[in-house]
Amino acid sequence: MKKRSFSGIQPTGNIHIGNYLGAIKYWVAMQENYDNIFCIVDLHAITVPQDPQVLKAKTRELAGLLLASGIDQRRSILFVQSHVHEHAELAWILNCIIPMGWMQRMTQFKEKSAKQKQLVSVGLFDYPALMAADILLYRTEVVPVGEDQKQHVELTRDTAQRFNSLYGETFVLPEPLIPEIGARIMGLDDPTKKMSKSENAPNHAINLLDPPDVIRGKVMRATTDSLKEIRFDENRPGINNLLTIYQAFTGESRETIEARFAGKGYSDLKKSLAEVVIEGLRPVQERYRSLTADPAGIDAILEDGANRARPIARKMLGEVKARMGLG
Ligand code: AMP
Ligand code: TRP
């Protein structure tokens, strides 16, 4: 029996190489050894204001990008969170056993609420309860995510443990699975900040659908430092980030990469990196174009995914409700 893996990604903003290297690429590789469920988390997206038409379009775009990146709907379940209402229902139930103090410790809420200029919704605060529901509904054993999500997976684990001790063994305790390389790709314009979908600066992120010239422009303008040597060094975030991206796309060792650029300048590294990224994304972009020529085909894959996810979720929710004296 393969271990169950579950992960989610929000259909907002533009998917960038941080998402690809920190999450999607691993999800694709994991299809060999795990029993995978991938969820497009539109209910998480609405924790901040969304334009309905854009949300709908982004959901389909993200599905296309995941499939183009190599998520295989025959081996994995790919579905949209709001198509399986058990997620919202379990989130409510978990709300009622999660102490306020646990939620108040969540660093992502602190960051997001500080940035949010319009309304800060209760949903944004409660976001981790919905994420816990996503994970726990499927007896998930591993949760492949970037480092920023580790705290949420730990909260999920604590929640499962608390439920089990209150109502008897019900949930499996999940563990985060954080990739060693690419777990934290930084912004090209400011390598001290994580590359993020919600950052609007033009040179911040390389998006998965960026054409070659745009990629070249962004890489050439990336912020570095005034030193010379091309070396992996965490104290030099700009150059370290470019080398990390290079390493993640080529799969080469640090030594090989450092040897290649020994005695060369930053612009050599940047030129070479731009080509590595362009070539790395080319097959994804080609498959994306052919998949999205048939939007109904994508919708059918998502519908099939929801039909396969629903019975698993329904069974778990039934067990939870029975244990709690509901229904
Ligand atoms: P999000 O963009 O927050 O919806 O994240 C989707 C997935 O990509 C999650 O697993 C994140 O941890 C991962 N991720 C987001 N930004 C980065 C980044 N800059 N570097 C590595 N992984 C990231
Ligand atoms: N919160 C995650 C993010 O922003 C997305 C997410 C929602 C998720 N539910 C999940 C990830 C369940 C893993 C498992 O990246």
GROMACS .gro file of C-alpha atoms in nm, residues 29 54 63 74 76 78 113 118 122 176 180 207 234 247 250 272 297:
model
   17
   29ALA     CA    1   0.768   1.317  -0.896
   54VAL     CA    2  -1.117   3.597  -1.247
   63ALA     CA    3  -0.570   2.299  -1.348
   74ARG     CA    4  -0.509   0.862  -1.417
   76SER     CA    5  -0.371   1.104  -0.906
   78LEU     CA    6  -0.704   1.639  -0.910
  113SER     CA    7  -0.348   4.054   0.771
  118GLN     CA    8  -0.931   4.613   0.264
  122VAL     CA    9  -1.269   3.592   0.986
  176PRO     CA   10   0.491   1.782   0.624
  180GLU     CA   11   1.551   2.033   0.035
  207ASN     CA   12   0.571   3.313  -1.396
  234GLU     CA   13   2.328   3.228   0.237
  247GLN     CA   14   2.038   2.401  -0.928
  250THR     CA   15   1.934   2.144  -1.375
  272SER     CA   16   2.298   3.100  -1.863
  297GLY     CA   17  -1.165   1.864  -2.139
   0.00000   0.00000   0.00000
